[in-house]
Tab-separated table of C-alpha atoms in Angstrom:
chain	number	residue	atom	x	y	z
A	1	UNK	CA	-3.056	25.529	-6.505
A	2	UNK	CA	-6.638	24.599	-5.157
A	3	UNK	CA	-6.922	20.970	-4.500
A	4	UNK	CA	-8.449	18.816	-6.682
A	5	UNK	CA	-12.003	16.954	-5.893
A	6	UNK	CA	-11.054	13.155	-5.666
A	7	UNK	CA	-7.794	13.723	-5.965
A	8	UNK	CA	-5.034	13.573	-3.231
A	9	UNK	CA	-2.119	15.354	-4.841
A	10	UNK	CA	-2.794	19.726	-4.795
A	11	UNK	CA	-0.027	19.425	-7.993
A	12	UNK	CA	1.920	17.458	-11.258
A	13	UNK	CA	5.471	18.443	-10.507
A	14	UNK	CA	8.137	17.171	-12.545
A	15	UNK	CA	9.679	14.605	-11.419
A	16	UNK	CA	13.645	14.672	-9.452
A	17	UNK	CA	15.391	13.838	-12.972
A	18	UNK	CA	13.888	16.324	-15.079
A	19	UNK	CA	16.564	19.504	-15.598
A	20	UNK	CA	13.720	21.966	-16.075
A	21	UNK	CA	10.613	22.613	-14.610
A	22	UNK	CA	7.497	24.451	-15.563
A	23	UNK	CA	5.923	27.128	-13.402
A	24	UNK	CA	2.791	29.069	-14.478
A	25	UNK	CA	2.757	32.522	-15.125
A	26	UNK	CA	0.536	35.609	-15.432
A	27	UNK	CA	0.791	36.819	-19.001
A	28	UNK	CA	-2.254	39.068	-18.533
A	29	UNK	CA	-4.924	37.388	-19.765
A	30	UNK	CA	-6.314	35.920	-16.379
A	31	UNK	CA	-5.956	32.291	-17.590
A	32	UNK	CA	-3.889	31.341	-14.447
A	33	UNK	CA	-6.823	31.534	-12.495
A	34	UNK	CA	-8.694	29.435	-14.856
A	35	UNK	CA	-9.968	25.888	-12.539
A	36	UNK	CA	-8.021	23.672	-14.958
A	37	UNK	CA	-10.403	20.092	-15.334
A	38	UNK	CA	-10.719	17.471	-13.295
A	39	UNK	CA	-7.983	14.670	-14.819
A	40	UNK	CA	-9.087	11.329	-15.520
A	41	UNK	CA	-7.635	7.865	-15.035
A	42	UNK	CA	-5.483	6.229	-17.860
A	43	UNK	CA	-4.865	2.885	-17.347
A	44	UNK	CA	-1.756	1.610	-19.391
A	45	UNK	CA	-0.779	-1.889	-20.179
A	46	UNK	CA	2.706	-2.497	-18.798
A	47	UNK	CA	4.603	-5.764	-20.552
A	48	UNK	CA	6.412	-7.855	-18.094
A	49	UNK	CA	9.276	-10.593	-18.486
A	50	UNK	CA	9.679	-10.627	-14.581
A	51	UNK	CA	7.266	-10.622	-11.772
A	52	UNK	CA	8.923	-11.142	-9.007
A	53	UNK	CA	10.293	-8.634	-6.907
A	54	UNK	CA	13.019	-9.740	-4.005
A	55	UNK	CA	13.798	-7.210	-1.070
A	56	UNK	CA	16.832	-7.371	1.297
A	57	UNK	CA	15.863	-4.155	3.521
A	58	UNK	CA	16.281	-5.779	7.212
A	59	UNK	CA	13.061	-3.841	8.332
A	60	UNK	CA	10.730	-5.269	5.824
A	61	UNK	CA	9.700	-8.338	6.956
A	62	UNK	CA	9.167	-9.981	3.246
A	63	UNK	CA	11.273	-11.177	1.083
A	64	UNK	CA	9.785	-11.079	-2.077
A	65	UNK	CA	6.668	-9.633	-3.514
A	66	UNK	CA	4.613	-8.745	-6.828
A	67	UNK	CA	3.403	-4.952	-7.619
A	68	UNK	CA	-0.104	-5.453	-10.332
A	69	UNK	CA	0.348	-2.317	-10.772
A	70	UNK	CA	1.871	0.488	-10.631
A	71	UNK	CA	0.691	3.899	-9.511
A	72	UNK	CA	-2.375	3.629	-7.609
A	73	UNK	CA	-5.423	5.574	-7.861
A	74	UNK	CA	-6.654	5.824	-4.307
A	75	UNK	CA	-4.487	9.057	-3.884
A	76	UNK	CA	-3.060	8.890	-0.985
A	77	UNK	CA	-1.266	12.224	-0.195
A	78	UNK	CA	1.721	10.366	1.865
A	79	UNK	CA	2.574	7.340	-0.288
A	80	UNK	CA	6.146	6.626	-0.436
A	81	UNK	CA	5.560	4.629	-3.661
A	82	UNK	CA	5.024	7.877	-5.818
A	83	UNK	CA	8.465	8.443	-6.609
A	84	UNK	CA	8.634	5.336	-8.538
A	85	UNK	CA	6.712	7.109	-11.269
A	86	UNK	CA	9.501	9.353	-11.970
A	87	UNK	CA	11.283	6.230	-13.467
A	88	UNK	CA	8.391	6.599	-15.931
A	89	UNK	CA	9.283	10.307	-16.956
A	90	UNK	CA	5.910	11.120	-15.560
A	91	UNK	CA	5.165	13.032	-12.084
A	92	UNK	CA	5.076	11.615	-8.619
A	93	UNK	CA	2.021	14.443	-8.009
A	94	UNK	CA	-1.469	13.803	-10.470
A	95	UNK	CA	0.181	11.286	-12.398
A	96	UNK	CA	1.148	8.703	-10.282
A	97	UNK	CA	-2.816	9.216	-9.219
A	98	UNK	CA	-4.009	9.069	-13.158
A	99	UNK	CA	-1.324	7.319	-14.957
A	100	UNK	CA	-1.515	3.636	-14.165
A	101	UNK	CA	0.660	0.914	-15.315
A	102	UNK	CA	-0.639	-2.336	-15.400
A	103	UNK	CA	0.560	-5.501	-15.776
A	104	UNK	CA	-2.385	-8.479	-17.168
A	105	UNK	CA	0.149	-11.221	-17.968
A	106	UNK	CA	1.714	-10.949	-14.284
A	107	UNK	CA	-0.347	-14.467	-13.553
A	108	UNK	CA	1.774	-16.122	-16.416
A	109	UNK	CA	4.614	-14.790	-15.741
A	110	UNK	CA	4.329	-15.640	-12.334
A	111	UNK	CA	3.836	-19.313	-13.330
A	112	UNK	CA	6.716	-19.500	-15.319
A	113	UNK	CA	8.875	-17.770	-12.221
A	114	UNK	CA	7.291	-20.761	-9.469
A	115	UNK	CA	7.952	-23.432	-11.892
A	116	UNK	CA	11.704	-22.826	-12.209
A	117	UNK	CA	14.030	-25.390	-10.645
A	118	UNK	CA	16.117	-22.418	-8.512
A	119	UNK	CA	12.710	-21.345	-6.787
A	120	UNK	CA	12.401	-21.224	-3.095
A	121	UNK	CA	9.199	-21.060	-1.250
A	122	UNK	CA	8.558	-17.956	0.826
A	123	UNK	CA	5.734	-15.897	1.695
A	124	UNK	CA	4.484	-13.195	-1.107
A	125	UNK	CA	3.693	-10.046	-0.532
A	126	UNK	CA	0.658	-8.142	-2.418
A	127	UNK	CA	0.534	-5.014	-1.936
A	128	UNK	CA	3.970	-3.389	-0.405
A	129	UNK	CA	4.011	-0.858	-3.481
A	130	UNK	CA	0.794	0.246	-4.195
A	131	UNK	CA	-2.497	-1.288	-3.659
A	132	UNK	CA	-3.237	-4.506	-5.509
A	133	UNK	CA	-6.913	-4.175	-5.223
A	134	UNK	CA	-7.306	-0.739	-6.984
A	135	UNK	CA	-10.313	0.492	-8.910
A	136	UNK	CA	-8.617	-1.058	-11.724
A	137	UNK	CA	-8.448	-4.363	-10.498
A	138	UNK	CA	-12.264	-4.738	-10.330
A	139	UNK	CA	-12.358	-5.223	-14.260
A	140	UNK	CA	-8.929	-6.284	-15.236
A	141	UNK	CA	-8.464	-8.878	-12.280
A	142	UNK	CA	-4.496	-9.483	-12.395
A	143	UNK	CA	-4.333	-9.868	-8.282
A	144	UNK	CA	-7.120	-12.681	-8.505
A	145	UNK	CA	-5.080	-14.505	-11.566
A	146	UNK	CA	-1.841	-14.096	-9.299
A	147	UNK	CA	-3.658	-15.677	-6.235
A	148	UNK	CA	-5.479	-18.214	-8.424
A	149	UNK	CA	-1.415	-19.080	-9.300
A	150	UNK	CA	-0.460	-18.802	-5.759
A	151	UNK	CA	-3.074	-21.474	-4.941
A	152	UNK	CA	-2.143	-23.839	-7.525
A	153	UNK	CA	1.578	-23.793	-6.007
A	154	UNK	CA	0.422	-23.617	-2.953
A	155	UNK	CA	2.700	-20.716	-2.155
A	156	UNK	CA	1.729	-18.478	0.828
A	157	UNK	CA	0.605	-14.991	0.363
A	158	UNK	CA	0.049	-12.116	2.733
A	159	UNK	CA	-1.905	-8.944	0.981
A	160	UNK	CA	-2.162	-5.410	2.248
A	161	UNK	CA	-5.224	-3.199	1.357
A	162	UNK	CA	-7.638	-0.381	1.393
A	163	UNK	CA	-9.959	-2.092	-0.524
A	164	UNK	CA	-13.135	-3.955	0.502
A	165	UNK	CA	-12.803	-5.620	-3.184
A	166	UNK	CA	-10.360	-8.434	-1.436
A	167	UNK	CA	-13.827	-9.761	-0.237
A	168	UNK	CA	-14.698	-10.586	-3.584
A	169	UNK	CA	-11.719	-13.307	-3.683
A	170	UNK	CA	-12.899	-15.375	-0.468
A	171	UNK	CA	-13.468	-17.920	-2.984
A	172	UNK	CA	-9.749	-18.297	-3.440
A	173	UNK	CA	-8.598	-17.069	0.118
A	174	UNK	CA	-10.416	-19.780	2.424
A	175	UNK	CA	-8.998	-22.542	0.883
A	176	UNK	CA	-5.628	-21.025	0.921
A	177	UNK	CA	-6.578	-19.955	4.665
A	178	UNK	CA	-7.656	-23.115	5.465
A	179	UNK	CA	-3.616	-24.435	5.132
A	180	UNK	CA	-2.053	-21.831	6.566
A	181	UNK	CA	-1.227	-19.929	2.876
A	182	UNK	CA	-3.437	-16.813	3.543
A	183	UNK	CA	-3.551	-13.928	5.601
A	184	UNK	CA	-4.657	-10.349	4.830
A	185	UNK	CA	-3.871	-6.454	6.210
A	186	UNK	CA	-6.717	-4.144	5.834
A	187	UNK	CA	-4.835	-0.902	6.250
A	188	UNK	CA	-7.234	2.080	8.712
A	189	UNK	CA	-5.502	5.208	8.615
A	190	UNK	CA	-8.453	6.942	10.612
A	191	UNK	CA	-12.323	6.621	12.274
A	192	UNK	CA	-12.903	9.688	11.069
A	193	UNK	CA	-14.981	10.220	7.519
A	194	UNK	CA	-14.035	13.640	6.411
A	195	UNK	CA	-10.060	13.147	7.323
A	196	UNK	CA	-10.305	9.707	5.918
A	197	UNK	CA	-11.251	10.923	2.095
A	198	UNK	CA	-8.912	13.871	2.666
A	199	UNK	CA	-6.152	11.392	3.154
A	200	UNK	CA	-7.201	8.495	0.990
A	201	UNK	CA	-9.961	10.131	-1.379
A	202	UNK	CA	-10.525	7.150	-3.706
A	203	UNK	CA	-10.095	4.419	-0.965
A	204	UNK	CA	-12.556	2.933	1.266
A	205	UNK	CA	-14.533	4.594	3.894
A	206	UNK	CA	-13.394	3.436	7.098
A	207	UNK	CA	-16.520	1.359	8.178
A	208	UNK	CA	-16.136	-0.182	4.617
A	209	UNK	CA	-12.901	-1.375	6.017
A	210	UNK	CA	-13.813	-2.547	9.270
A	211	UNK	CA	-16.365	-4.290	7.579
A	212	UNK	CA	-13.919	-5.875	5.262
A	213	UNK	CA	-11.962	-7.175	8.682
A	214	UNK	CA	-15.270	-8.216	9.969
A	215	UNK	CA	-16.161	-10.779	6.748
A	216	UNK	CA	-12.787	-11.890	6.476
A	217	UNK	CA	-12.725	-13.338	10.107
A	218	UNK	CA	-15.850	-14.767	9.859
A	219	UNK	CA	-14.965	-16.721	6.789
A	220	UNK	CA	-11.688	-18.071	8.472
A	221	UNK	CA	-8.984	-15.855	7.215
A	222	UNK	CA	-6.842	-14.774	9.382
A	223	UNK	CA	-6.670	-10.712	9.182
A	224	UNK	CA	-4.736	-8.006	10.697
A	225	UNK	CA	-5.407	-4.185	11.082
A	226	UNK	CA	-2.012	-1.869	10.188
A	227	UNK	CA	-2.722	1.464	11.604
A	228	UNK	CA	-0.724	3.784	8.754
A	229	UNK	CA	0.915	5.942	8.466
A	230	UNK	CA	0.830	7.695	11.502
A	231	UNK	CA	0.845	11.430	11.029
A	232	UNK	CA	1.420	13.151	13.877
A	233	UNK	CA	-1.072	15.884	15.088
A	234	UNK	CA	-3.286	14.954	12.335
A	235	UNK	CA	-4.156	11.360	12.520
A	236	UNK	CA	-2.337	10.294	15.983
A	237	UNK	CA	-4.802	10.144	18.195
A	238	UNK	CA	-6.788	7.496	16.296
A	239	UNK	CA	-4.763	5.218	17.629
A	240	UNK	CA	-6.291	3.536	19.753
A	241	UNK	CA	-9.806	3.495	18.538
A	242	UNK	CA	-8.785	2.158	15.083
A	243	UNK	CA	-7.100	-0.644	17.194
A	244	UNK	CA	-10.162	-0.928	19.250
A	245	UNK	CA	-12.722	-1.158	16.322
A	246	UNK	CA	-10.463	-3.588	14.693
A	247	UNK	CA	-9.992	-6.115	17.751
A	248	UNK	CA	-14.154	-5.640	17.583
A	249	UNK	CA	-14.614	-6.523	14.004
A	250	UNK	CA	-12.257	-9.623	14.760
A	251	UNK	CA	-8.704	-9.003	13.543
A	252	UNK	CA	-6.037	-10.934	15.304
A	253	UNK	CA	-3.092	-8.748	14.717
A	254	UNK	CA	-2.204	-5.347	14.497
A	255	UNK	CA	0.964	-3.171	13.282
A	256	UNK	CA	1.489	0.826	12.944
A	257	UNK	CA	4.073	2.456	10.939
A	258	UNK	CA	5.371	6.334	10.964
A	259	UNK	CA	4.590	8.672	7.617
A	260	UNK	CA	7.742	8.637	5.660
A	261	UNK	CA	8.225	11.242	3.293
A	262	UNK	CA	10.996	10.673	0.691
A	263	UNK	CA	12.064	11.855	-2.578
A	264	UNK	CA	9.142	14.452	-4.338
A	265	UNK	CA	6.590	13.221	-1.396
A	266	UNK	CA	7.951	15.719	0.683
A	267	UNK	CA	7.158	18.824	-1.468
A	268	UNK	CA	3.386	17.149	-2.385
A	269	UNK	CA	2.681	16.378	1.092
A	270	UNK	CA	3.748	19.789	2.407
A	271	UNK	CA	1.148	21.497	-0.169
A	272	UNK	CA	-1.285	19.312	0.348
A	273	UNK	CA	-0.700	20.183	4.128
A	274	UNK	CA	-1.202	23.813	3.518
A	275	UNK	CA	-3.806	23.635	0.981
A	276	UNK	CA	-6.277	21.249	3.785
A	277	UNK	CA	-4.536	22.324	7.549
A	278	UNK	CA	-3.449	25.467	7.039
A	279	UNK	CA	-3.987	25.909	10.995
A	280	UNK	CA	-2.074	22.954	11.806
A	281	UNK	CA	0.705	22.378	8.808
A	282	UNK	CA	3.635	24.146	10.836
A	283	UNK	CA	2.485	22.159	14.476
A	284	UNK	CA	2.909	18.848	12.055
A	285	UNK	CA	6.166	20.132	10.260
A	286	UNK	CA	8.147	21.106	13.577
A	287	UNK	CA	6.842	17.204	15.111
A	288	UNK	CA	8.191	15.051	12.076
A	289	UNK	CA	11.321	17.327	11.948
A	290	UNK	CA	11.606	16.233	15.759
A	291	UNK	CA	10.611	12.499	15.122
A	292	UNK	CA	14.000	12.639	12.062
A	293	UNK	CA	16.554	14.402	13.572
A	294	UNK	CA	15.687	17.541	11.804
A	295	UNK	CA	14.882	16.410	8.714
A	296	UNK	CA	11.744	15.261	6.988
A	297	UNK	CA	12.430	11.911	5.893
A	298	UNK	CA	15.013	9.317	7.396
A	299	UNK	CA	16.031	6.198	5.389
A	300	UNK	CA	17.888	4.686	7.740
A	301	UNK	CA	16.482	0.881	8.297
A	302	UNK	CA	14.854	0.634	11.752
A	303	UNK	CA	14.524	4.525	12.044
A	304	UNK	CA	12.248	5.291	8.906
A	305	UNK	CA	9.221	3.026	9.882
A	306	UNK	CA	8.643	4.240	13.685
A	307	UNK	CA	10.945	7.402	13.986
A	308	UNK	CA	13.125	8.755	17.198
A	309	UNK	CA	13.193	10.487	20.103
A	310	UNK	CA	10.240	10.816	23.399
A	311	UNK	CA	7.346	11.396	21.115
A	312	UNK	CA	8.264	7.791	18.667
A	313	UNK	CA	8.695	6.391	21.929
A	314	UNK	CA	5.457	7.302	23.351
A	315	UNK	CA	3.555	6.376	20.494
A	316	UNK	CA	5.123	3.252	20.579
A	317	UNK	CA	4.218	2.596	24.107
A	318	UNK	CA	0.515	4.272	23.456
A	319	UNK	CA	0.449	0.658	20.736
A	320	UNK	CA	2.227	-1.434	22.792
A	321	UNK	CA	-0.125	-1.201	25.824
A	322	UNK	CA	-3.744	-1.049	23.940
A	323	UNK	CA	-2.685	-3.803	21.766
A	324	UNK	CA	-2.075	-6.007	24.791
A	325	UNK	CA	-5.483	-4.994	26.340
A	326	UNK	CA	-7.314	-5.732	23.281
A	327	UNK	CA	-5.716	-9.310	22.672
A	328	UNK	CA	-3.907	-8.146	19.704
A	329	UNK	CA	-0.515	-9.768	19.344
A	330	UNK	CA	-0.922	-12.512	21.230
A	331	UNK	CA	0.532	-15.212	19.420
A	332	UNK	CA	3.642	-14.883	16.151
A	333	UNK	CA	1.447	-15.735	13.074
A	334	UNK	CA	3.499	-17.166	10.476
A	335	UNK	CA	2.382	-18.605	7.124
A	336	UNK	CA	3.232	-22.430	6.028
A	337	UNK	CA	5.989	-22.321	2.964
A	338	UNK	CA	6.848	-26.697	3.746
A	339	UNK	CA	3.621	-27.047	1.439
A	340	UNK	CA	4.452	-25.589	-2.090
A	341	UNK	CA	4.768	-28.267	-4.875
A	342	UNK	CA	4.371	-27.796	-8.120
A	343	UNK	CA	1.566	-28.906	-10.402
A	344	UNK	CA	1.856	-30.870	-13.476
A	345	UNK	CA	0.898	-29.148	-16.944
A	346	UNK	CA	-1.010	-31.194	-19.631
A	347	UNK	CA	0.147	-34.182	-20.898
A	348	UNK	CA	2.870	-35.014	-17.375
A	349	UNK	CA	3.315	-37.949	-15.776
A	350	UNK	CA	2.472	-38.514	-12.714
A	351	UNK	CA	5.026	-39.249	-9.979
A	352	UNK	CA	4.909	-42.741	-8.760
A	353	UNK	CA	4.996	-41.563	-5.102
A	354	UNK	CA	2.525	-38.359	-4.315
């Protein structure tokens, strides 16, 4: 298979519950060597009666969070959120890229969810699946409803993206930043251009990013860089210098996590491997099968985010060391959950004490 311009995935394989899979085959007539066309995005709308997700995996530091959608078309080769689309009977590969689930009333639902006399306060988390500020998003505007929500509660929320579009919602954000409910990761994966839209080929350049960290923390939201995944002997020894351009641009924090490959993302990161680094894809393979004990993927919690052994130590170190020379770190940032209340609809009376 020849890869696919703006595309990250080389393939559409079925996904792990399908019993049968289809393979093509030369009957002759030279159609297998036909370029088949480019796919196109399909945006679906996805009918919700819950928002809310909650996670108890001890290395995750959330606790709960909302997915907009589901499937993302930035493409990212590596994502561990494309095996979720096999729940869909569709393919982790081209679909998960083109086939897009998303979910408009998320905002009310979301409103019913905070308003419920069992809720608890904590920090939510945008964008732990898949990224909530998608091409998608720039029309159908679910993540600014769900902030808009947030705000109204006043219920802290910390977003992850790729996207430069989170600029667009300052509007919302300072306010929210401005009493501790707000704080954003802009995710840089590498410096460099080409390997960049290899990786990520519907995301944000990486100066688009660093310009993104830049505007945030001039407008008073506090913003960190995450430096992921890490894929070593391809995107490793950015490192440092995406730490170093991020400290610049004026982010405050800083995290790095390790590629994890599980479920089909194994098989479509392998191709896509082959099909971009040929020269490189067996120097990668024989590192990550030393970073997880000889296999590709680890799900052990702890393990699966930074890997073992002298090399995940040495990276760790390599992080450790330029994030304390570049300020980064310096103080625990935590977001203020003693603030939520919730707001009366039409026609309530007013508490006598507020």
């Amino acid at each position: 298979m020849k890869p696919i311009k703006g595309r990250g995935a080389v393939s559409n394989p079925a996904s792990r519950f399908h019993k049968q899979s289809i393979s093509p085959f030369d009957d002759g007539w030279g159609t297998i060597e036909e370029e088949p066309g480019r796919p196109r995005t399909e945006v679906r709308i996805e009918k919700v009666r819950r928002i809310i997700a909650t996670n108890q995996s001890p290395d995750i530091p959330f606790d709960q969070s909302i997915n907009p959608y589901q499937g993302c078309e930035h493409g990212c080769i590596y994502c561990y959120a494309r095996p979720s689309h096999a729940y869909w009977d569709l393919s982790p590969g081209l679909d998960f890229e083109t086939r897009i689930f998303a979910k408009p009333e998320a905002p009310e639902r979301l409103r019913e969810e905070l308003r419920k006399p069992g809720y608890r306060c904590k920090v939510m988390a945008l964008g732990s699946n898949t990224d909530p500020y998608q091409p998608a998003e720039a029309k159908l505007e679910i993540t600014r409803g769900i902030i808009e929500v947030l705000g109204e509660f006043r219920n802290p929320v910390s977003i992850v993206t790729k996207s430069n579009m989170v600029l667009r919602d300052l509007d919302l954000l300072v306010p929210m930043a401005r009493r501790g409910l707000a704080s954003v990761y802009i995710s840089v994966t590498s410096l460099d251009h080409k390997l960049a839209r290899v990786m990520e080929p519907r995301a944000a350049t990486p100066q688009r990013r660093l310009q993104t960290i830049k505007a945030l923390a001039e407008a008073g939201v506090p913003v960190a860089v995450l430096a992921s995944p890490i894929i070593p002997c391809l995107n490793d020894e950015d490192l440092e210098g995406i730490l170093e351009a991020a400290a610049e641009a004026g982010a405050e924090r800083a995290n790095y996590l390790l590629v994890r490959l599980p479920h089909e993302v194994k098989e479509l990161f392998l191709e896509w491997l082959q099909n971009h680094f040929p020269d490189r894809a067996s120097k990668v393979l024989n590192k990550l099968l030393d970073l997880r004990g000889g296999r590709l993927n680890d799900p052990r919690f702890g393990s699966r985010m930074r890997g073992e052994g002298r090399y995940a130590e040495l990276l760790k170190r390599r992080f450790e060391i330029a994030s304390r020379r570049l300020g980064l770190n310096r103080e625990r940032s935590s977001l203020d959950t003693t603030l939520f209340r919730v707001p009366l609809k039409p026609g309530d009376q007013r508490p006598l004490f507020d």
